[in-house]
PDB file of C-alpha atoms in Angstrom:
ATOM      1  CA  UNK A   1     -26.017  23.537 -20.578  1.00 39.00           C
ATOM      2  CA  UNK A   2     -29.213  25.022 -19.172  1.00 43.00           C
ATOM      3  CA  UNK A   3     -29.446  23.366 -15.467  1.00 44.00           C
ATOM      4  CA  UNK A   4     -32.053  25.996 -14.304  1.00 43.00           C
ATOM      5  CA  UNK A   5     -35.003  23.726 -14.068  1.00 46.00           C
ATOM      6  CA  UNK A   6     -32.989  21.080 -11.570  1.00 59.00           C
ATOM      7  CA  UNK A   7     -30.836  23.788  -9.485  1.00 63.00           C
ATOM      8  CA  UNK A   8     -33.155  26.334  -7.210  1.00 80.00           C
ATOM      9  CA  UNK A   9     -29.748  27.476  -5.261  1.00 88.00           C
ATOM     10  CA  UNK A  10     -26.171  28.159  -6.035  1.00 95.00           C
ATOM     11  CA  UNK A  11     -23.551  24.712  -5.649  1.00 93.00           C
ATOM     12  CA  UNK A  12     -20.365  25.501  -5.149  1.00 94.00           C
ATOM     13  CA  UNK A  13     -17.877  22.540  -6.473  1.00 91.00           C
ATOM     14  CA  UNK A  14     -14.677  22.389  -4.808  1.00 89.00           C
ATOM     15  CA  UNK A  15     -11.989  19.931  -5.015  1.00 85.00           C
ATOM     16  CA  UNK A  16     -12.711  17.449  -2.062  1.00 81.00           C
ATOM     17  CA  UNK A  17      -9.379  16.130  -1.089  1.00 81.00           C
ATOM     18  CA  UNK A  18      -7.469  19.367  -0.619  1.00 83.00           C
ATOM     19  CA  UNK A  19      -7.075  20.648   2.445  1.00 85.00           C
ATOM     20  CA  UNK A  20      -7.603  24.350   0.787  1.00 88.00           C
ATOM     21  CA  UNK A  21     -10.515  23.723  -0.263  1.00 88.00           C
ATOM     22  CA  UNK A  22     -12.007  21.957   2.357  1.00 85.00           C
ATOM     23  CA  UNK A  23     -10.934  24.545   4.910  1.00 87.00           C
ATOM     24  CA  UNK A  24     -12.331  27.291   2.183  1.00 92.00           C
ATOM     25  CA  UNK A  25     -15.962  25.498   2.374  1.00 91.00           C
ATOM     26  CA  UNK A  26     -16.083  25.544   5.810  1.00 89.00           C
ATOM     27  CA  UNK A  27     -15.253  29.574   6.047  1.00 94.00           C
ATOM     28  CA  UNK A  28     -18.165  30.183   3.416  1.00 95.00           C
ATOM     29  CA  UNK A  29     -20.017  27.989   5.512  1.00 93.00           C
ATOM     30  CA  UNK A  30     -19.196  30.096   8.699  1.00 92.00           C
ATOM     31  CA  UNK A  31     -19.806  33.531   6.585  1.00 95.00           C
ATOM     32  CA  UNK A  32     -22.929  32.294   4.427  1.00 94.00           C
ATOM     33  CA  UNK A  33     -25.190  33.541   7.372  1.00 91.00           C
ATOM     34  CA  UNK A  34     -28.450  32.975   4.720  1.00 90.00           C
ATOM     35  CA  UNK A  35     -27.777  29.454   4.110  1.00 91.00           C
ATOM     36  CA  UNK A  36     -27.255  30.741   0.465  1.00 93.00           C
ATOM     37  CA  UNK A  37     -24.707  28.084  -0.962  1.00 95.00           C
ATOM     38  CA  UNK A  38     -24.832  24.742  -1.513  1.00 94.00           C
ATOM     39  CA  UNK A  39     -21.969  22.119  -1.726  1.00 93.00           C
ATOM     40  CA  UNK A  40     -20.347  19.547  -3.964  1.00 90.00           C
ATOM     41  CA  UNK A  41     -16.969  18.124  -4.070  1.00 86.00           C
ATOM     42  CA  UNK A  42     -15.928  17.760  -7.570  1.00 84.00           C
ATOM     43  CA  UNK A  43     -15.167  13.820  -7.024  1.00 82.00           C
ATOM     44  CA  UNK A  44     -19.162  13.527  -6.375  1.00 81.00           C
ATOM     45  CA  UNK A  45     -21.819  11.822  -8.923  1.00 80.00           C
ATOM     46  CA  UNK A  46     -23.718  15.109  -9.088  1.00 83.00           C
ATOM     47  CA  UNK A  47     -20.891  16.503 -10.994  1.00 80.00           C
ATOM     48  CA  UNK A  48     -21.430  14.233 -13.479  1.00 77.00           C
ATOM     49  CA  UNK A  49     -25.054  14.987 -14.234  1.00 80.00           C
ATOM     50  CA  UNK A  50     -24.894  18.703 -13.866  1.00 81.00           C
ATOM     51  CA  UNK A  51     -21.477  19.644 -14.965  1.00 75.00           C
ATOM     52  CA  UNK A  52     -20.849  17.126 -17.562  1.00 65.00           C
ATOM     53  CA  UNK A  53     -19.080  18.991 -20.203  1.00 66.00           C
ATOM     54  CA  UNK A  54     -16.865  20.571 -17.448  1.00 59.00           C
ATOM     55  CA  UNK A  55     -14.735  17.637 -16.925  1.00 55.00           C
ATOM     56  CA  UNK A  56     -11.786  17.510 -18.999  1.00 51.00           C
ATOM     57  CA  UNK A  57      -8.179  16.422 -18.033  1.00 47.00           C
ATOM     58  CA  UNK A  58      -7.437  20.224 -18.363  1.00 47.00           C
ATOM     59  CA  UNK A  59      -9.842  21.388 -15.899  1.00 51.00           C
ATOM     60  CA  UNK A  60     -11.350  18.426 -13.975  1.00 56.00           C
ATOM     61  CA  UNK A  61      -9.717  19.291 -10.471  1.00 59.00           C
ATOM     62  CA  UNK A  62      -7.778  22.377 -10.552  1.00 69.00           C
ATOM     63  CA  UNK A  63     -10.903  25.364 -10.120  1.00 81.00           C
ATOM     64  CA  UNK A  64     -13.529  25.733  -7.718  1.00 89.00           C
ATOM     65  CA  UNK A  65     -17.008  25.985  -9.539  1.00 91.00           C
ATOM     66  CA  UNK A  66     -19.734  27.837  -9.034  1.00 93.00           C
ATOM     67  CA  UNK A  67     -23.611  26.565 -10.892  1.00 92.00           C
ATOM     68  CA  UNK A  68     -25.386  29.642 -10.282  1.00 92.00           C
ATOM     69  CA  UNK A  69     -29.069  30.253 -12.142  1.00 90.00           C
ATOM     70  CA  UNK A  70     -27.722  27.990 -14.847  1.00 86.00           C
ATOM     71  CA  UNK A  71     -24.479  29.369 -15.313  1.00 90.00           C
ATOM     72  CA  UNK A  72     -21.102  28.440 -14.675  1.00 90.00           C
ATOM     73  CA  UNK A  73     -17.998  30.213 -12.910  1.00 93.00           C
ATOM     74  CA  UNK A  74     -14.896  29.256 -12.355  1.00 91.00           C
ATOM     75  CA  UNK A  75     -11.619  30.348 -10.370  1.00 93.00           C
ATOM     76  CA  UNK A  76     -11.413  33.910  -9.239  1.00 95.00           C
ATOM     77  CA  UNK A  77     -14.985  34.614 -10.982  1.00 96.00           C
ATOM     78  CA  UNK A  78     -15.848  32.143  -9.010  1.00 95.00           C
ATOM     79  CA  UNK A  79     -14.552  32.902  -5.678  1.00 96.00           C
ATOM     80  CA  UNK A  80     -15.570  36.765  -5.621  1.00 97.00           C
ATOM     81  CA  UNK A  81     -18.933  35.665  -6.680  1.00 97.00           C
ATOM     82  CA  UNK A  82     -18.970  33.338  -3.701  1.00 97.00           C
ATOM     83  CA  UNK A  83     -17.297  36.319  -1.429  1.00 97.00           C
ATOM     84  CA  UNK A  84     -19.970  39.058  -2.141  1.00 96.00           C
ATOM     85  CA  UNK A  85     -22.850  36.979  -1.098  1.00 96.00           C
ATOM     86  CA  UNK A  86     -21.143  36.502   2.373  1.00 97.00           C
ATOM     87  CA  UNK A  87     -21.652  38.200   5.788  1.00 95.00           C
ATOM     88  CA  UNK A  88     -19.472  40.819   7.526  1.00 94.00           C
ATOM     89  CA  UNK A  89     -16.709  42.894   5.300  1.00 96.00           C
ATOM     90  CA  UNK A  90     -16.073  40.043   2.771  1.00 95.00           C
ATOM     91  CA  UNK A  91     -18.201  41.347   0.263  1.00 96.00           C
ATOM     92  CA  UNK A  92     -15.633  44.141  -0.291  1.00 97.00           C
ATOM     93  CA  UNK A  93     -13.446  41.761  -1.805  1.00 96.00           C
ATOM     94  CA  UNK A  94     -15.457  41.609  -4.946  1.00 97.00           C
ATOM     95  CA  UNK A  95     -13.872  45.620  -6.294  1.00 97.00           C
ATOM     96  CA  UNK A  96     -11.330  42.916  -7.484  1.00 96.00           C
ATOM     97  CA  UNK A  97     -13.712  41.848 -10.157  1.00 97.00           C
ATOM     98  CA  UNK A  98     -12.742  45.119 -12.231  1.00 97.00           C
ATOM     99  CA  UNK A  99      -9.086  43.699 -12.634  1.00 96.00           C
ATOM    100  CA  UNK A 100      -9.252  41.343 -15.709  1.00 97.00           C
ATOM    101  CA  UNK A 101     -10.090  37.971 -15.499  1.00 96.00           C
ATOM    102  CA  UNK A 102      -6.657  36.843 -17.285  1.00 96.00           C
ATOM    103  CA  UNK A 103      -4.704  38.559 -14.627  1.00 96.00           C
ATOM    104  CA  UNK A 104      -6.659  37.705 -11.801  1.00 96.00           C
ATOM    105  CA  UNK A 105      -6.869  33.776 -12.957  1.00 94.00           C
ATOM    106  CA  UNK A 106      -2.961  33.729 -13.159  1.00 95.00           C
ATOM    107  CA  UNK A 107      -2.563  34.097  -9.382  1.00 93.00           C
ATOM    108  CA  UNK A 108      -5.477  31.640  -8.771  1.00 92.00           C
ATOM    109  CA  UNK A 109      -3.476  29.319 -10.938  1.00 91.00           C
ATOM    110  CA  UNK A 110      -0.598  29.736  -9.092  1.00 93.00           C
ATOM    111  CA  UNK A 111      -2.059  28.926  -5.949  1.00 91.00           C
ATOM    112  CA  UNK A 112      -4.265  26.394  -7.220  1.00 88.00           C
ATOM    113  CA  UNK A 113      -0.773  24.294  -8.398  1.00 88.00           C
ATOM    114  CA  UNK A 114       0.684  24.853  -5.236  1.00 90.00           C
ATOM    115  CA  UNK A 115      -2.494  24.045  -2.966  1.00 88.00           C
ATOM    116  CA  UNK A 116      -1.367  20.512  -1.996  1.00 83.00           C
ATOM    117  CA  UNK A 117       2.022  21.141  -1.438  1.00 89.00           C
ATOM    118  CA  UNK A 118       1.368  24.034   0.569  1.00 91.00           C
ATOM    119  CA  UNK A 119      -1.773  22.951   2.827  1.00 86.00           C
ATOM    120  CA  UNK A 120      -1.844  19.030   2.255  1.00 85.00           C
ATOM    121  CA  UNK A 121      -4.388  16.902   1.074  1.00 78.00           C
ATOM    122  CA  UNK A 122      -6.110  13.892   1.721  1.00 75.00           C
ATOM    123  CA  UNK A 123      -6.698  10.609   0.848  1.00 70.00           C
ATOM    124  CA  UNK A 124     -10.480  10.733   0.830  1.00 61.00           C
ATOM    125  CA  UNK A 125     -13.103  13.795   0.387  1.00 64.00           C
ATOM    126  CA  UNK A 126     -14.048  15.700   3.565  1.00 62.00           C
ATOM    127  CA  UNK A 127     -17.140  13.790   5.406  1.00 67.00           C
ATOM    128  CA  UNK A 128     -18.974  16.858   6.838  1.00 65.00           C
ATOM    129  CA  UNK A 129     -20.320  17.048  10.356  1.00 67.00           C
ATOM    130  CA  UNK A 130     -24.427  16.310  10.478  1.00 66.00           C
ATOM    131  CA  UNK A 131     -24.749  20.475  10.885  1.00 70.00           C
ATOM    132  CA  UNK A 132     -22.768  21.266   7.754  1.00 71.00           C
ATOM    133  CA  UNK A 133     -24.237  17.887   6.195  1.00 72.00           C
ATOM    134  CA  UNK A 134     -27.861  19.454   5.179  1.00 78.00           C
ATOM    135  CA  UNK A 135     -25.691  22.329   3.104  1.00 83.00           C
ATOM    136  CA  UNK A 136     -24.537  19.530   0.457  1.00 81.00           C
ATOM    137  CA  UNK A 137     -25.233  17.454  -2.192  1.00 84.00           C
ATOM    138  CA  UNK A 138     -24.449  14.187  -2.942  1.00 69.00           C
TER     139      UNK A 138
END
């Protein structure tokens, strides 16, 4: 799907009723010191119109996304993509990109299975506070 002529920014799509997530938008928020990202929670509309062949039963919840210049990233792709645009030493993190993407998408499915259990979730997505609220869509 070529979504380069509506997206001028990377979106990051999370899943907006885990506590995980949530908390892992708000430290990319903290780091992003360029106002770089953009945010979706993957229960919103806008997932519908630009990730529409993305949501399958397999998939729909379980990864965050990144739409970046058109294409799509998922899990630990995702996240070290995400990580080297950031401020300070987090950047670093992305020398894990050289480990294979099969190896490095089994422990981000491990967590990812565990994520409620382990941090909680919610009943309803995360309303953002007005500062954070200009930094998403939908």
């Amino acid at each position: 799907m070529d979504t380069s002529n509506k997206v001028t920014y990377p979106i990051l799509f999370f899943d907006g009723v885990c506590n995980l997530c949530n908390d892992s938008v708000k430290f990319v928020i903290r780091h992003d010191k360029n106002d770089f990202f953009r945010f979706a929670s993957l229960q919103s509309n806008i997932v519908k119109e630009l990730l529409p062949e993305h949501l399958t039963k397999e998939n729909d919840l379980q990864s965050i996304v990144l739409l970046e210049n058109g294409e799509i990233y998922e899990k630990s792709t995702a996240a070290l993509l995400v990580a080297k645009k950031l401020s300070g030493l987090w950047p670093i993190l992305y020398v894990f990109i050289i480990i294979p993407k099969v190896v490095r998408d089994v422990i981000y499915d491990f967590i990812a299975r565990n994520r409620y259990r382990w941090f909680g979730r919610k009943d309803q997505c995360m309303i953002p506070s007005p500062e954070m609220k200009l930094r998403f869509i939908d």
